[in-house]
Short mmCIF file of C-alpha atoms in Angstrom, two decimals:
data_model
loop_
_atom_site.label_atom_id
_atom_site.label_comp_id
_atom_site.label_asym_id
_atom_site.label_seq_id
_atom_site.Cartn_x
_atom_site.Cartn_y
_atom_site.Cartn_z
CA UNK A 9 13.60 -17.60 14.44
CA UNK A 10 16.73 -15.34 14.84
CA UNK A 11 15.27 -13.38 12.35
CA UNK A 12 12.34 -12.99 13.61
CA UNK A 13 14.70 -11.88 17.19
CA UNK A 14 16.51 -9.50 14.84
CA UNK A 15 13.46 -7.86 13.50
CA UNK A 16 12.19 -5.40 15.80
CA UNK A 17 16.26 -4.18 16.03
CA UNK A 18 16.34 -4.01 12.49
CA UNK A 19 12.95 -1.88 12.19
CA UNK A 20 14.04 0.91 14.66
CA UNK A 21 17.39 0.96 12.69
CA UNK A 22 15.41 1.52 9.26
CA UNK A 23 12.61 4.04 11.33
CA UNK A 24 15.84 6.41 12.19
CA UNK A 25 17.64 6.29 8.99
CA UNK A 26 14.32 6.75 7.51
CA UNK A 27 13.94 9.78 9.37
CA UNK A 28 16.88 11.74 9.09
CA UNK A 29 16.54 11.24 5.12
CA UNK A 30 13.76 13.12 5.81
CA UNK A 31 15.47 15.87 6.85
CA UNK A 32 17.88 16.08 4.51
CA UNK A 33 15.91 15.75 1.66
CA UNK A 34 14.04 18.61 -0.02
CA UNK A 35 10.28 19.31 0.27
CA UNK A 36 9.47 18.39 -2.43
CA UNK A 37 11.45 14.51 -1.70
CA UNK A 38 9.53 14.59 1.03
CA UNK A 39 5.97 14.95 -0.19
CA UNK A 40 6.48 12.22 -2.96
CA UNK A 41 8.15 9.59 -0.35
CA UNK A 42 5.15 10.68 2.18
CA UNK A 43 2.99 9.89 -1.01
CA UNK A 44 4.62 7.06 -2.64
CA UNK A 45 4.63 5.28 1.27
CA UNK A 46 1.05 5.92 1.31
CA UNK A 47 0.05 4.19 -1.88
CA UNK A 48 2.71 1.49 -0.47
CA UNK A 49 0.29 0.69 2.29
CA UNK A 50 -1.97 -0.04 0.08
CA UNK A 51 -0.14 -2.31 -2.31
CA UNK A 52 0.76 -3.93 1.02
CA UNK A 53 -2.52 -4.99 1.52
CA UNK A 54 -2.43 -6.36 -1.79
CA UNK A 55 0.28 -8.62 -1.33
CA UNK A 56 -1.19 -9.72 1.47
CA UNK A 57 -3.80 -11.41 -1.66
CA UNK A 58 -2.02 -12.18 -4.42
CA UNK A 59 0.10 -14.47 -1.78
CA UNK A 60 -3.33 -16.58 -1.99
CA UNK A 61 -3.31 -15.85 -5.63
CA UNK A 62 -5.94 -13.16 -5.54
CA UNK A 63 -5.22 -9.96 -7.57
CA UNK A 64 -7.68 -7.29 -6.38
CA UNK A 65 -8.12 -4.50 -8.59
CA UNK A 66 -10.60 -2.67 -5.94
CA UNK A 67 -8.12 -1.45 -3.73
CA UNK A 68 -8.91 1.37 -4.81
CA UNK A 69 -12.22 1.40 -2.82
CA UNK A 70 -10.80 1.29 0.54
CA UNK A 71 -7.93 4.18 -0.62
CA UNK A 72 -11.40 6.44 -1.29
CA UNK A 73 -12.82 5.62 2.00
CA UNK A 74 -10.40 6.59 4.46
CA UNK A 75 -9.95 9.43 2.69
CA UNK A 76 -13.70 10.42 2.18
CA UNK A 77 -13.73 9.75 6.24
CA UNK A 78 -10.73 11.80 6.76
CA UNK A 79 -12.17 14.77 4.61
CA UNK A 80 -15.74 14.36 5.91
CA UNK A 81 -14.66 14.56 9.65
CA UNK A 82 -12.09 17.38 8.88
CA UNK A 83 -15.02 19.61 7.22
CA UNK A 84 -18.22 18.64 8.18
CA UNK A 85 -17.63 17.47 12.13
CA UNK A 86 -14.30 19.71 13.03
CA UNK A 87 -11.55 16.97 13.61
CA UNK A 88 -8.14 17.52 12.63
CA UNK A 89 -5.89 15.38 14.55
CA UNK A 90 -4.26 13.33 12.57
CA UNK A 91 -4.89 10.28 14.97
CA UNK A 92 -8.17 10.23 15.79
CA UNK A 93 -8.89 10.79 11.26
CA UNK A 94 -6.33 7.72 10.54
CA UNK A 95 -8.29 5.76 13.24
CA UNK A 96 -11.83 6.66 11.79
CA UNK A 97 -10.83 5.89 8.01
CA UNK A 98 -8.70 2.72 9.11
CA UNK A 99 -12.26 1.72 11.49
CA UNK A 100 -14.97 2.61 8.46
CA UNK A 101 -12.52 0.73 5.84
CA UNK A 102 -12.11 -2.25 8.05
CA UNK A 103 -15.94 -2.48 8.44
CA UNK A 104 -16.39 -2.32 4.68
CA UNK A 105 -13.66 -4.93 4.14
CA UNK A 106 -15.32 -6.98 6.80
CA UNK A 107 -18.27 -6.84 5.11
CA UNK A 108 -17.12 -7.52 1.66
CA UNK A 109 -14.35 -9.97 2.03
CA UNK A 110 -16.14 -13.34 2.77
CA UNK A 111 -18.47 -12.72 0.01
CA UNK A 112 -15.43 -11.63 -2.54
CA UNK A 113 -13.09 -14.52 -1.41
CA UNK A 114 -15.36 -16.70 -2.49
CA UNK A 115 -14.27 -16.18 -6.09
CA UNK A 116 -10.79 -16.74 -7.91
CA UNK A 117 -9.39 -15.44 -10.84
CA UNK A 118 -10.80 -12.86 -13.16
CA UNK A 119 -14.25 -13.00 -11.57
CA UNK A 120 -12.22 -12.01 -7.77
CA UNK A 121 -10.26 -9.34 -10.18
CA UNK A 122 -13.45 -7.90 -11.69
CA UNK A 123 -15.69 -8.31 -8.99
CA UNK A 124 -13.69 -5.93 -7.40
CA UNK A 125 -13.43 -3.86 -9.39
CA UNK A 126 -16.80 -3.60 -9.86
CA UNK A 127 -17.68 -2.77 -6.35
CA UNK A 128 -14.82 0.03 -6.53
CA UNK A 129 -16.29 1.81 -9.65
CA UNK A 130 -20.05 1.69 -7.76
CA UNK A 131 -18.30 4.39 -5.08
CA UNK A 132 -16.70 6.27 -7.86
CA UNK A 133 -20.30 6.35 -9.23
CA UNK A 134 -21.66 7.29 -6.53
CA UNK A 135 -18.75 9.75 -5.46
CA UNK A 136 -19.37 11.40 -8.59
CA UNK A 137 -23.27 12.32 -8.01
CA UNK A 138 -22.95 12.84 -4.20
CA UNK A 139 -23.47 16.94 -4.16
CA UNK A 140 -22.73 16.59 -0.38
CA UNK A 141 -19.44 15.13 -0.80
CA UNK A 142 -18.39 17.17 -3.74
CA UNK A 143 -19.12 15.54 -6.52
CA UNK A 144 -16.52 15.19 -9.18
CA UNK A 145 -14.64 18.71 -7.59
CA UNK A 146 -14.39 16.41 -4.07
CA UNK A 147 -13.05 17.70 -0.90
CA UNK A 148 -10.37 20.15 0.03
CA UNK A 149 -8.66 19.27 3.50
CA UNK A 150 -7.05 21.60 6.04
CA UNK A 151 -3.80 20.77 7.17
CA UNK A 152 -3.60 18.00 10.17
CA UNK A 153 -2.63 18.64 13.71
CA UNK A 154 -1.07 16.11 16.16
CA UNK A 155 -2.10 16.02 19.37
CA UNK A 156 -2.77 20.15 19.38
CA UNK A 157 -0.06 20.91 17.61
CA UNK A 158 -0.29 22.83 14.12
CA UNK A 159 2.95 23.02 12.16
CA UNK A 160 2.95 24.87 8.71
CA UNK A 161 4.49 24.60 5.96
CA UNK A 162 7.88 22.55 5.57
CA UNK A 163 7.38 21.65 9.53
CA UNK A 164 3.65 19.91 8.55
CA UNK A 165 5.77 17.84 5.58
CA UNK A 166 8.15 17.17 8.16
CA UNK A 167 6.05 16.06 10.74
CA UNK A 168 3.52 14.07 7.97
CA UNK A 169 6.40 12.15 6.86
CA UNK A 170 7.67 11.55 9.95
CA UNK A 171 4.55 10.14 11.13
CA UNK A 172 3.67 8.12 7.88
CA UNK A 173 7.27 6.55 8.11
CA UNK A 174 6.66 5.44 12.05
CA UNK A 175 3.29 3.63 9.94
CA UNK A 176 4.98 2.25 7.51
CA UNK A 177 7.51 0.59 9.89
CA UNK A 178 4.98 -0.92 12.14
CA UNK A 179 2.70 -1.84 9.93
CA UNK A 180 5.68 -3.56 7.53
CA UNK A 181 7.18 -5.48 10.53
CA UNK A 182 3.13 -6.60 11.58
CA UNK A 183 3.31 -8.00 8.25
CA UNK A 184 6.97 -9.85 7.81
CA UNK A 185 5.23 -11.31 11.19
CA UNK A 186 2.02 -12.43 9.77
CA UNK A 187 3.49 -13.45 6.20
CA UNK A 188 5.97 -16.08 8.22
CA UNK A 189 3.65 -17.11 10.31
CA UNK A 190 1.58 -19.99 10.06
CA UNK A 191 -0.85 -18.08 8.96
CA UNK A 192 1.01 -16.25 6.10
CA UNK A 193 2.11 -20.11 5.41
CA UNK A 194 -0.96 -21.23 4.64
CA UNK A 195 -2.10 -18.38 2.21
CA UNK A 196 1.00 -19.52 0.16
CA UNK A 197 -0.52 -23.19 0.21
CA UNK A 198 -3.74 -21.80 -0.44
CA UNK A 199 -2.11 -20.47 -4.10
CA UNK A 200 -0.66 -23.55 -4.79
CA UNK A 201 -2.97 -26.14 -4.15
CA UNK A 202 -6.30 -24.91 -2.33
CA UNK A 203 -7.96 -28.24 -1.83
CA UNK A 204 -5.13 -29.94 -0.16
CA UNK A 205 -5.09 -27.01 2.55
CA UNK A 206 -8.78 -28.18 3.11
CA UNK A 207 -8.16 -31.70 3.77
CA UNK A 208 -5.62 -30.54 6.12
CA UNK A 209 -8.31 -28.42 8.29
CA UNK A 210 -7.21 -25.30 7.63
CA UNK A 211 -10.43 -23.04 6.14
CA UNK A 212 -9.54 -21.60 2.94
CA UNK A 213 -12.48 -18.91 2.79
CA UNK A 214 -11.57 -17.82 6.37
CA UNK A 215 -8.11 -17.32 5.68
CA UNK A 216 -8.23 -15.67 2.50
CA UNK A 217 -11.33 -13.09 4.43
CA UNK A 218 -9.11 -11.97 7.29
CA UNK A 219 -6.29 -11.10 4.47
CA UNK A 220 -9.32 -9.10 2.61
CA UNK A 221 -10.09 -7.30 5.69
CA UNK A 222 -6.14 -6.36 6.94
CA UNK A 223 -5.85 -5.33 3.32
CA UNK A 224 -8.90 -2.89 3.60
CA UNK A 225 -8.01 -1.49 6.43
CA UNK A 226 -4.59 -1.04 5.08
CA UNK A 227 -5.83 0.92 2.20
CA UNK A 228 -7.95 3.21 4.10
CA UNK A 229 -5.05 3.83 6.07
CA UNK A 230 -3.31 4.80 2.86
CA UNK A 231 -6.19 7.09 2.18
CA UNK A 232 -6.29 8.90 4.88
CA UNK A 233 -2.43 9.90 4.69
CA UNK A 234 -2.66 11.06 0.86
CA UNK A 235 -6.14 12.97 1.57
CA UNK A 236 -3.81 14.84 4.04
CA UNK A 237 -0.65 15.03 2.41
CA UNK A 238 -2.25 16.14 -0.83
CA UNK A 239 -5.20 18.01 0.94
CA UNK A 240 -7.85 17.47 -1.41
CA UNK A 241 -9.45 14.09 -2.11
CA UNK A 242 -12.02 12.83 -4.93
CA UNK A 243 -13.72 9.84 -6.94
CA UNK A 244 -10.89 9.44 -8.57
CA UNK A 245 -9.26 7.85 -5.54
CA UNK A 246 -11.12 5.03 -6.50
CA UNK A 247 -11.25 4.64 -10.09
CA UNK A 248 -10.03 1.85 -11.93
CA UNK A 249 -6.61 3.36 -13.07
CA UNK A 250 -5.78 4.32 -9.10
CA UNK A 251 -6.61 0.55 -8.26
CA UNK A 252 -4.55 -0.27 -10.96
CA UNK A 253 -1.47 1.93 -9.80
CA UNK A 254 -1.35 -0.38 -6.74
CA UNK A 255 -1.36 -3.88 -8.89
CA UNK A 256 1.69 -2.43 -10.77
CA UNK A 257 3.75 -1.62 -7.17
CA UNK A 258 2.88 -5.14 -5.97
CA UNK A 259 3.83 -6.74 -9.50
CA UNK A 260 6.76 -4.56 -9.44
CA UNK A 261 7.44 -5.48 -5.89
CA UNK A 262 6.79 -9.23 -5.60
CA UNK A 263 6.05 -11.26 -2.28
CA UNK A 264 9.31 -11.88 -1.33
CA UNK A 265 9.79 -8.72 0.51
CA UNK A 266 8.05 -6.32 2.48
CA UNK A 267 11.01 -3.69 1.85
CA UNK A 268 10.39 -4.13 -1.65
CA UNK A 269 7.14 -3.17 -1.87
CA UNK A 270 7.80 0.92 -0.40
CA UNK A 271 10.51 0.94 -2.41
CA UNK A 272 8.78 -0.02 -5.75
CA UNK A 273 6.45 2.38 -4.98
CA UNK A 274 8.71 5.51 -4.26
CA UNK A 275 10.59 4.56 -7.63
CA UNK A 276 6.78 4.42 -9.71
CA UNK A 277 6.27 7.67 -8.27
CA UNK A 278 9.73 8.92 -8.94
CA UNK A 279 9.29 7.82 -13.05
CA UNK A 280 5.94 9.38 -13.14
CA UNK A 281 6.64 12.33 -11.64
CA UNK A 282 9.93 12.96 -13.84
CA UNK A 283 8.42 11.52 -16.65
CA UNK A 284 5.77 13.77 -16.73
CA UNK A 285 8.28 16.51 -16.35
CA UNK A 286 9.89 16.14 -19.06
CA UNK A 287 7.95 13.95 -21.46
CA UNK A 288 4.85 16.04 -20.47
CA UNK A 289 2.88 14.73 -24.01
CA UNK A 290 4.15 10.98 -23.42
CA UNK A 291 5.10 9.68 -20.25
CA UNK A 292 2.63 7.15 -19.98
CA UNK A 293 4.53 5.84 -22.65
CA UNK A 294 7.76 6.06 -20.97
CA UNK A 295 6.00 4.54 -17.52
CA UNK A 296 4.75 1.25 -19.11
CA UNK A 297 8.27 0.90 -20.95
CA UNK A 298 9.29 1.07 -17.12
CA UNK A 299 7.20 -1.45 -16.24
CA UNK A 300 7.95 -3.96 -18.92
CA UNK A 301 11.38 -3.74 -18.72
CA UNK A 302 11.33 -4.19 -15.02
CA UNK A 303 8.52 -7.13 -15.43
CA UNK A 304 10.93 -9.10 -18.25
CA UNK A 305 13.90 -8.60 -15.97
CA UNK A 306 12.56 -9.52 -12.84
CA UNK A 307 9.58 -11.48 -13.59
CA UNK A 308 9.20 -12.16 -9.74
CA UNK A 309 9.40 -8.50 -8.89
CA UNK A 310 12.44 -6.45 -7.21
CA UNK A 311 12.10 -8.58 -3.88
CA UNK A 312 13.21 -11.66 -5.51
CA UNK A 313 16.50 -9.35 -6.02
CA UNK A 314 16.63 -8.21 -2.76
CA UNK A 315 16.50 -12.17 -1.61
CA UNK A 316 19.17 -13.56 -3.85
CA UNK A 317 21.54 -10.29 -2.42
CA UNK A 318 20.75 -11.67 0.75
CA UNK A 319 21.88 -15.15 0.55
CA UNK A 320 24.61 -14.19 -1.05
CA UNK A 321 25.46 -11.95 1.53
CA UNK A 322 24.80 -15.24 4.24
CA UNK A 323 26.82 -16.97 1.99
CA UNK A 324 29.65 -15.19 1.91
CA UNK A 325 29.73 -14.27 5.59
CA UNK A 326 29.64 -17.84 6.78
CA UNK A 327 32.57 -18.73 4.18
CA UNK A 328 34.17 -15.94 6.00
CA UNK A 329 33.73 -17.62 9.31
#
């Protein structure tokens, strides 16, 4: 509980230091943070699943919606403020998640994974053919205004970043809430033993559906804020490899930590983008070497670090006392 007090102290302390990194770092730091917290989001939501022991490999489907919302409202209808497009991807994601989740949670295992998948790779498909929308070229966005105001250049990083940080904040302390909650309790008894949670009245299906949706409506929240920090969106926000992007950053991450899940993200982006600049011919090679050595080291993901440096650091300070 006195975490829980401490929480909302500790979130403003993280939003500000957050924030002036943002200023001090170059443009260039701050597009791949404003990126790599974007596709965080995302592997948020998914998380949110594999805590139930579902690994969703369609996340990508939600990523492609808010941004095809963001983009289609930018172009075709004449919004640009940032709000009102995060609020209309974030709504039409949420409605597909809605729709989709109690039919997908349903299913474990590979037939959850694939299923999925499946659904995610029927937008790409479409994507792909839609002339409207496109097709494989997709959609070039202007830059985003907030609230009537239209910064340029480093100011519209700035301001992007600044904005997807004060997201990432709230929606990470929403979700150290919910994951130590009773709800967030059950999902973890719902991986471990799925009938016993039955017997003891809470629904399994239900529980495991409103995760679904949160995590839709986190990745079209995701979507939206690439689409604009990019400014050009596409099928390939949904294909199979994107979706898989966001498995590795919640592998990579684990469920221990919320933290731990932005973080893993910003460093996948950091070895990708470096690794492509100077192993241009390999560095997919040099990314899953990355990933395995990170995988056989911490086989419960960079969280599980962050939680033994904790109690150590509990430890140590009540010895102290």
């Amino acid at each position: 509980m006195s975490f829980l007090k401490s929480l909302p102290s500790r979130s403003l302390i993280l939003f500000c230091i957050l924030v002036g990194l943002g200023f001090a770092m170059p443009t260039w730091g701050v597009f791949l943070v404003t990126i790599a917290f974007a596709k965080g989001l995302v592997a948020l939501g998914n998380v949110a699943m594999m805590r139930g022991g579902l690994v969703s490999f369609g996340q990508g489907l939600y990523y492609c919606t808010g941004a095809y919302v963001a983009g289609f409202m930018a172009i075709h209808l004449g919004f640009s403020d940032i709000f009102l497009l995060c609020l209309a991807g974030v709504f039409v994601s949420t409605i597909v998640g809605a729709i989709l989740g109690p039919i997908l949670s349903t299913y474990r295992g590979i037939f959850f994974a694939m299923l999925s998948l499946a659904v995610s790779m029927i937008l790409y498909g479409a994507l792909s053919k839609a002339t409207a929308l496109g097709s494989t070229d997709g959609l070039t966005l202007p830059g985003p205004t907030f609230l009537g105001f239209a910064p340029e250049g480093r100011a519209l990083s700035l301001h992007l970043y600044i904005f997807t940080v004060t997201l990432v904040v709230a929606a990470g302390t929403l979700m150290r809430m919910l994951f130590d909650s009773e709800r967030g309790l059950i999902t973890l008894a719902i991986k471990d033993n799925e009938l016993r949670v039955e017997y003891l009245g809470a629904s399994v299906r239900a529980t495991m559906s409103v995760n679904f949706v949160i995590a839709a409506a986190l990745g079209g929240l995701g979507g939206v804020i690439a689409g604009l920090a990019i400014g050009h969106v596409d099928p390939e926000y949904a294909y199979w490899t994107t979706s898989g992007e966001f498995v590795f950053v919640a592998i990579l991450a684990g469920h221990f930590s919320v933290g731990a899940i932005f973080i893993a993200s910003v460093i996948l982006e950091l070895v990708r983008s470096f690794s492509s600049l100077y192993f241009p011919n390999t560095w997919q090679l040099a990314l899953g070497l990355f990933l395995l050595l990170v995988i056989l080291l911490l086989p419960d993901g960079l969280g599980s670090l962050m939680k033994r440096w904790s109690r150590a650091t509990a430890a140590f300070t009540k010895k102290r006392i």
